[in-house]
Short mmCIF file of C-alpha atoms in Angstrom, two decimals:
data_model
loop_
_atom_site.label_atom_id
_atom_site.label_comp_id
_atom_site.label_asym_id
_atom_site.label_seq_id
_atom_site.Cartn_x
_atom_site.Cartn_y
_atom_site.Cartn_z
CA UNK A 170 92.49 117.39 101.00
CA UNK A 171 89.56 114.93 99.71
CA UNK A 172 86.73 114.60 102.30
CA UNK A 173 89.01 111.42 103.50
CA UNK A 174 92.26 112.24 103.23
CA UNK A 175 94.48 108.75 101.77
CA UNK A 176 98.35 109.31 103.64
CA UNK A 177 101.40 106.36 102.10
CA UNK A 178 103.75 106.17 105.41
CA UNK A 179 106.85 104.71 104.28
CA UNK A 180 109.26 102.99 107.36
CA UNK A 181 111.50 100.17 107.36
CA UNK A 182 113.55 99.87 110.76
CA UNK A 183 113.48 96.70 113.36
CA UNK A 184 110.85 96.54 115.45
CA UNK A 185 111.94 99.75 118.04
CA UNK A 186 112.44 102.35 115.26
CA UNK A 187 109.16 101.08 114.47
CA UNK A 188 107.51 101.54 117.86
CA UNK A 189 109.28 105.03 118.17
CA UNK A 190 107.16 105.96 115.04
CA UNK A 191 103.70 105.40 116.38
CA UNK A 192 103.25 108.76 117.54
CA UNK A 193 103.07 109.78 114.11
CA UNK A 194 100.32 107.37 112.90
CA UNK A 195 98.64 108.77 116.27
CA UNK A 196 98.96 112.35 115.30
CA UNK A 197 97.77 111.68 112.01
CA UNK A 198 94.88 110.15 112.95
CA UNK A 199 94.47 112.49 115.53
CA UNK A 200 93.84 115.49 112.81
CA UNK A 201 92.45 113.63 110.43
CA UNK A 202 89.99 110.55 112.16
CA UNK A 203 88.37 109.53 108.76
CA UNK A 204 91.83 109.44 107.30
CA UNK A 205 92.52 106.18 104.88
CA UNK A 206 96.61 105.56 106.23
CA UNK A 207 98.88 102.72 104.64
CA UNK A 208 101.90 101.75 105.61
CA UNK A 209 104.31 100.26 103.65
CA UNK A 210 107.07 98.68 105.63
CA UNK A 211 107.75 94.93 107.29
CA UNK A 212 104.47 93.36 107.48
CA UNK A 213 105.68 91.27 110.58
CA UNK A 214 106.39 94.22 112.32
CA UNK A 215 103.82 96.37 111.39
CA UNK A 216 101.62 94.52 111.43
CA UNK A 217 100.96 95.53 115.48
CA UNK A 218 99.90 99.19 114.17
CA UNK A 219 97.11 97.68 111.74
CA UNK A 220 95.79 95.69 115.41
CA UNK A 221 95.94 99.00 117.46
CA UNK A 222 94.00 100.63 114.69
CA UNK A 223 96.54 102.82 114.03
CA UNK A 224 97.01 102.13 110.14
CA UNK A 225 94.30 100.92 107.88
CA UNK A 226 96.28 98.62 105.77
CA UNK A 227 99.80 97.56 105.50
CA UNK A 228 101.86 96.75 101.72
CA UNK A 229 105.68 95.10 101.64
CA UNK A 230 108.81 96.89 100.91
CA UNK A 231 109.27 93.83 98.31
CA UNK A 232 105.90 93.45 96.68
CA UNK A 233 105.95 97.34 96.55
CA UNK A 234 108.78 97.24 94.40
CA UNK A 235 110.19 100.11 96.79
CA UNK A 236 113.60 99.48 95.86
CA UNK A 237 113.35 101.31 92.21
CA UNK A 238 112.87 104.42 94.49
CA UNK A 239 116.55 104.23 95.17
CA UNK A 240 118.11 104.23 92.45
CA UNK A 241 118.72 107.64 89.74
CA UNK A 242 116.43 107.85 87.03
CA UNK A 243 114.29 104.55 87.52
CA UNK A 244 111.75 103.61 85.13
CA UNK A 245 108.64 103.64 87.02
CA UNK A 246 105.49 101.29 85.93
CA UNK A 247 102.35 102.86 85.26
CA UNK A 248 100.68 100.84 87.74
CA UNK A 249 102.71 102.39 90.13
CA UNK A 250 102.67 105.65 89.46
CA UNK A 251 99.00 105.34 90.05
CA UNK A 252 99.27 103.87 93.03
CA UNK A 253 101.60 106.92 94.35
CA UNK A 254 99.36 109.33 92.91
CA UNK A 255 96.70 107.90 94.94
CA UNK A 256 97.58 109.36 97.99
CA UNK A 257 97.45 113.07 99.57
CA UNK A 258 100.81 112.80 101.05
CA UNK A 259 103.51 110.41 101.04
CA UNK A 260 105.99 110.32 104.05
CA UNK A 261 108.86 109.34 103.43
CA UNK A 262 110.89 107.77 106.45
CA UNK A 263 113.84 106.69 104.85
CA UNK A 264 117.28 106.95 105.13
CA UNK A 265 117.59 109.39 101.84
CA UNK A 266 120.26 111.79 102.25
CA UNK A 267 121.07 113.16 99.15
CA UNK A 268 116.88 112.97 98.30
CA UNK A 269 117.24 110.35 95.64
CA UNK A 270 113.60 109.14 97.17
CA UNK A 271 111.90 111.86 97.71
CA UNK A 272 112.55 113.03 93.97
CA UNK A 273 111.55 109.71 92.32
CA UNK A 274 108.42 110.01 94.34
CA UNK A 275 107.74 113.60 93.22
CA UNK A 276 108.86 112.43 89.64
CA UNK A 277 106.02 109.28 90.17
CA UNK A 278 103.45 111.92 90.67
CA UNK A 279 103.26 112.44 94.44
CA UNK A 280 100.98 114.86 95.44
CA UNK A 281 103.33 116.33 98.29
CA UNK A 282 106.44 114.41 99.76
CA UNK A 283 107.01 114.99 103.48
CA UNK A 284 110.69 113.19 104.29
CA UNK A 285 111.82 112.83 107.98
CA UNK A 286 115.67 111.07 108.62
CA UNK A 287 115.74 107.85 110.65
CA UNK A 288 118.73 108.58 111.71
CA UNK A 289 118.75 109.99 115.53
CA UNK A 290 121.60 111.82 116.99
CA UNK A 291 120.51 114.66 119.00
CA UNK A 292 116.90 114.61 120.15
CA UNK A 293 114.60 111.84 121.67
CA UNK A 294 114.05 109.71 118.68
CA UNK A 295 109.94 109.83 119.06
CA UNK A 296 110.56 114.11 118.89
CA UNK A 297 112.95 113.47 116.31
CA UNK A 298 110.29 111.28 113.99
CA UNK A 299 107.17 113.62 114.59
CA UNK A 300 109.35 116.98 113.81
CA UNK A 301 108.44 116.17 110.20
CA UNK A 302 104.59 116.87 111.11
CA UNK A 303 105.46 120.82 111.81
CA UNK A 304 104.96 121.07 108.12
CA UNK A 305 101.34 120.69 108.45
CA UNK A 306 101.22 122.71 111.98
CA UNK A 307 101.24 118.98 114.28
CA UNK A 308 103.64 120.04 117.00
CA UNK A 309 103.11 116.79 119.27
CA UNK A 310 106.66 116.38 120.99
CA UNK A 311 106.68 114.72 124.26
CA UNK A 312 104.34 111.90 123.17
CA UNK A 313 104.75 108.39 124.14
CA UNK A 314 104.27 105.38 121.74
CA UNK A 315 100.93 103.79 122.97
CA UNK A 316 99.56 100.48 121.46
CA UNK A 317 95.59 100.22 122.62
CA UNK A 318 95.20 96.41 122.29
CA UNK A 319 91.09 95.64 121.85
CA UNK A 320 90.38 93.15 124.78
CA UNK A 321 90.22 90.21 122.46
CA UNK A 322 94.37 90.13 122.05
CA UNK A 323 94.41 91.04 125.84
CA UNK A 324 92.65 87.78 126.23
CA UNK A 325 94.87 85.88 123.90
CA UNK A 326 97.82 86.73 126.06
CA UNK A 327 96.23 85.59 129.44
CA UNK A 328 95.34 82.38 127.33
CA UNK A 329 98.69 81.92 126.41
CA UNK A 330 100.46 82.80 129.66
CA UNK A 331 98.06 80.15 131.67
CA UNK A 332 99.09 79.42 135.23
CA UNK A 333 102.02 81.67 134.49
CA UNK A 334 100.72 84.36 136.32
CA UNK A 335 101.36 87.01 137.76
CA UNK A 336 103.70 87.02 134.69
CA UNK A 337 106.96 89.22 134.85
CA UNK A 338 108.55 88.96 131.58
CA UNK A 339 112.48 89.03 131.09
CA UNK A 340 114.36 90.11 127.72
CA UNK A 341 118.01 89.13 128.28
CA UNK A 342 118.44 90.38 124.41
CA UNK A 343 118.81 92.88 122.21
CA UNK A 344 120.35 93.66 118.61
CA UNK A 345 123.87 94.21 120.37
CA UNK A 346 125.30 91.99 122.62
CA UNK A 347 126.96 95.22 124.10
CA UNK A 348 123.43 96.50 125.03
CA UNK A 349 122.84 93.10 126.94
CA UNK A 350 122.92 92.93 130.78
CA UNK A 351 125.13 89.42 131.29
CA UNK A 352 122.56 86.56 131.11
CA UNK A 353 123.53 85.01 134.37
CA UNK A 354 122.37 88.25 136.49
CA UNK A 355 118.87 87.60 134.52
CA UNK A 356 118.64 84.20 135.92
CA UNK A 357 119.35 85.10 139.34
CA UNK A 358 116.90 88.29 138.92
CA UNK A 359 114.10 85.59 137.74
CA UNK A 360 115.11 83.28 141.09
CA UNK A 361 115.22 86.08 143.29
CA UNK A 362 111.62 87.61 141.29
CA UNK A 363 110.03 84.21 142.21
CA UNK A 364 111.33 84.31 146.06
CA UNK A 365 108.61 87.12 146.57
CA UNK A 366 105.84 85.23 144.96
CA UNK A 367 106.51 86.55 141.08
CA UNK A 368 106.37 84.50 137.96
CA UNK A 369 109.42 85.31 135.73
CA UNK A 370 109.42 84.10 132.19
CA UNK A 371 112.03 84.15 129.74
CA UNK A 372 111.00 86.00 126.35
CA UNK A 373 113.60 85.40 123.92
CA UNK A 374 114.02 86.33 119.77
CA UNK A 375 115.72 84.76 116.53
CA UNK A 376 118.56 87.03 117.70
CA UNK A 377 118.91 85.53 121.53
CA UNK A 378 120.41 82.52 120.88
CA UNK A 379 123.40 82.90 123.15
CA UNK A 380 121.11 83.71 126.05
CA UNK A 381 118.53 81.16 124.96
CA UNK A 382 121.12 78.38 125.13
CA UNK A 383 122.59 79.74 129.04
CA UNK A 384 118.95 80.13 130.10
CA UNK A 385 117.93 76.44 128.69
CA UNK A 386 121.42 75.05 130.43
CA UNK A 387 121.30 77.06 133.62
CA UNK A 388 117.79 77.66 134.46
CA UNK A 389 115.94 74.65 133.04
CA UNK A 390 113.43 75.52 136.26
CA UNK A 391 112.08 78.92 134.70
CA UNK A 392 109.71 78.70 131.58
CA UNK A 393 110.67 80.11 128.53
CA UNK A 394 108.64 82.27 125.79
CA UNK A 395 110.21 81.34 122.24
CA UNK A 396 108.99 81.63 118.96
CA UNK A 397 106.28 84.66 118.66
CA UNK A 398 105.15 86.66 116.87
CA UNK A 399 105.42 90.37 117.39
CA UNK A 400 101.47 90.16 117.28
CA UNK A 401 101.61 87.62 120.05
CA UNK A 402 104.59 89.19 122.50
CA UNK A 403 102.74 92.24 122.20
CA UNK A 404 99.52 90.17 123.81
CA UNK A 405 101.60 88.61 126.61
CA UNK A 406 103.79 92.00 127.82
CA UNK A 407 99.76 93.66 127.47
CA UNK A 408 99.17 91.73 130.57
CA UNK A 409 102.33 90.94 132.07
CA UNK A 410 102.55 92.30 135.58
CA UNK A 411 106.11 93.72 134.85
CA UNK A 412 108.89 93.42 132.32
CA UNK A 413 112.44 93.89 132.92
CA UNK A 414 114.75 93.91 129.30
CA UNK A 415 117.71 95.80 127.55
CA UNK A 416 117.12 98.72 125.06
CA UNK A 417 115.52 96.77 122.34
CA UNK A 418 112.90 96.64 120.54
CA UNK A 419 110.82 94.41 122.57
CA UNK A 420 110.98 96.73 125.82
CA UNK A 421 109.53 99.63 123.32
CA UNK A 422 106.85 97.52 122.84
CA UNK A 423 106.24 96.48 126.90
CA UNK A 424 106.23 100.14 127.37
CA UNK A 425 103.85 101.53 124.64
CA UNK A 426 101.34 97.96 125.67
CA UNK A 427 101.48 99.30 129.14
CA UNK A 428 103.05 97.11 130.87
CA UNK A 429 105.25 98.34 133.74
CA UNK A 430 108.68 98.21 132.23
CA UNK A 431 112.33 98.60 133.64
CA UNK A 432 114.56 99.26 131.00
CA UNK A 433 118.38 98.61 131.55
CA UNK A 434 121.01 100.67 129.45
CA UNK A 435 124.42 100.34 129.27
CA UNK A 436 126.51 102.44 126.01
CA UNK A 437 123.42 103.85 124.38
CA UNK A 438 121.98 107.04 125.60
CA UNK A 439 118.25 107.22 126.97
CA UNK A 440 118.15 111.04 126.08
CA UNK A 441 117.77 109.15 122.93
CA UNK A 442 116.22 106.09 122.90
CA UNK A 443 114.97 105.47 126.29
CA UNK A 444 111.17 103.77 126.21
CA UNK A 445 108.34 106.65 127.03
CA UNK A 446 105.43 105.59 129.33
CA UNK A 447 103.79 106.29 132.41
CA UNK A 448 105.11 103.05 133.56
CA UNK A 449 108.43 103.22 132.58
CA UNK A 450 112.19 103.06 134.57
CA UNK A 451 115.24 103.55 133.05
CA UNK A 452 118.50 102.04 134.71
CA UNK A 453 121.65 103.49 133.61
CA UNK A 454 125.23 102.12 134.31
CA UNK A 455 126.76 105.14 135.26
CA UNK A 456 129.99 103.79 133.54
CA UNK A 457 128.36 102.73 130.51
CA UNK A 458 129.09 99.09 131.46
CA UNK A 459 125.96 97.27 131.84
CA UNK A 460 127.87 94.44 134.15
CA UNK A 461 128.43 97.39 136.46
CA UNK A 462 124.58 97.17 137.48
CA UNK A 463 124.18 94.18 140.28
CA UNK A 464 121.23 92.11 140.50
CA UNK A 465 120.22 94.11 143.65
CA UNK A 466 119.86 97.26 142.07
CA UNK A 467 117.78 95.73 139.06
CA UNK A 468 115.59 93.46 141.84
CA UNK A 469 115.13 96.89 143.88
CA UNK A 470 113.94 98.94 140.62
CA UNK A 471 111.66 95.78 139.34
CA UNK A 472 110.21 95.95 143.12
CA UNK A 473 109.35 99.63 142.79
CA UNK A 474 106.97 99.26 139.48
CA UNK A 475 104.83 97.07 141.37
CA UNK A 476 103.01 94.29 140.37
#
């Protein structure tokens, strides 16, 4: 490879496929420090790995023109074909089963192609994404998504949060209502959080808006987070002093910023897709049914992360 080795990470995904793919920037740069990585993916989401210095620069799936990849036979402009060529190594992170992407980007002039399936169904989906990286003799299985926030976005989030501290940040969402703990056992968590001196906030998402209503009818008392950016939840749950939420995105990111984090899970398997931290519980319905977990048990985990 060239003195400073150029890598083209391609990854689409919501934001917790995205956070379970950090390892691999981290490996990457790990091997190869003076390494030039893009990313092209959803800015808005990726954007987080560009502020943890994990990625150098970040391109859209639309201005890309990524689609033409898809499809048999494209015609592919000059311009980029260049830009392909450009790179050491492409990895591909796609859902391309029958290779259709991986061929158009050999066809484009890719140097070398690495593809690794987004699609997880029998290991840990961080082991799963970095099994790719054997190719090139990076065997880093077992590694936890971590997001190093420089103390300047640290001190954006205490700005933000105020007199809202010490902050304990609650998620009643997720991108399945059958992944969601029942909103009313969140409210009574956040009552029962501020009994013992706590400051629970509600975080909620463009997707919460059934729990965003019941919270803003039922618990008018308890503030409310709405409207962030990834960039700016990621400051807040950096200095939050705990953070309770569903498997979601948004509790992948609480765990790899540190924060301690109680993850609930209901039908989806944590073998799987449970967050990875030092400062990380996992709460399991043992019947799968999330409104089989009582407010007790949840209040007793959150006590045990501290904070």
């Amino acid at each position: 490879m060239n003195k400073r080795p150029r890598f083209l990470v391609l990854r689409g995904g919501a934001i917790g496929d995205f956070i379970v793919t950090l390892p691999v920037f981290a490996a990457l740069r790990e091997r190869w420090p003076t390494a030039q990585i893009e990313l092209i993916g959803y800015p808005h989401i990726a954007e987080i790995a560009r502020v943890a210095g994990l990625v150098d620069s970040i391109g859209s799936l639309h201005a890309a023109q990524i689609a033409r990849f898809f499809a048999l036979n494209p015609t592919i402009p000059e311009d980029q074909r260049a830009f392909i060529q450009s790179f050491d190594l492409v990895f591909n992170y796609f859902h391309d089963p029958d290779g259709t992407v991986e061929t158009n980007l050999m066809r484009a002039g890719a140097r070398q192609v690495i593809s690794g399936s987004p699609i997880v169904r029998e290991t840990h989906a961080v082991d799963h994404l970095l099994k790719p990286l054997e190719s090139l003799a990076i065997y880093a299985a077992g590694a936890s998504p971590r997001i190093d926030l420089p103390e300047i976005e640290r001190a954006a989030g205490r700005a933000r949060l105020g007199p809202r501290q010490p902050a304990w940040i609650l998620h009643p969402g997720s991108g399945s209502p059958s992944k969601n703990w029942p909103a009313g056992r969140f409210i009574e968590l956040a009552r029962r959080l501020r009994e013992t001196g706590r400051q629970p906030l509600f975080l909620v998402g463009e997707a919460d808006a059934a729990a965003r209503e019941g919270i803003e009818r039922n618990a008018a008392d308890i503030s409310l987070l709405a409207g962030l950016s990834i960039r700016e939840v990621a400051q807040i749950l950096s200095v939050a002093s705990g953070y309770i939420g569903n498997d979601s995105g948004i509790t992948h990111l609480a765990a790899a910023v540190g924060a301690p984090t109680l993850a609930l899970f209901g039908p989806t398997d944590p073998a799987l897709w449970a967050p990875r931290g030092a400062r990380v519980r996992v709460l399991r319905a043992p019947d799968s049914r999330l409104d089989s977990i009582s407010v007790e048990e949840v209040f007793r985990a959150a006590q045990s992360l501290g904070g």
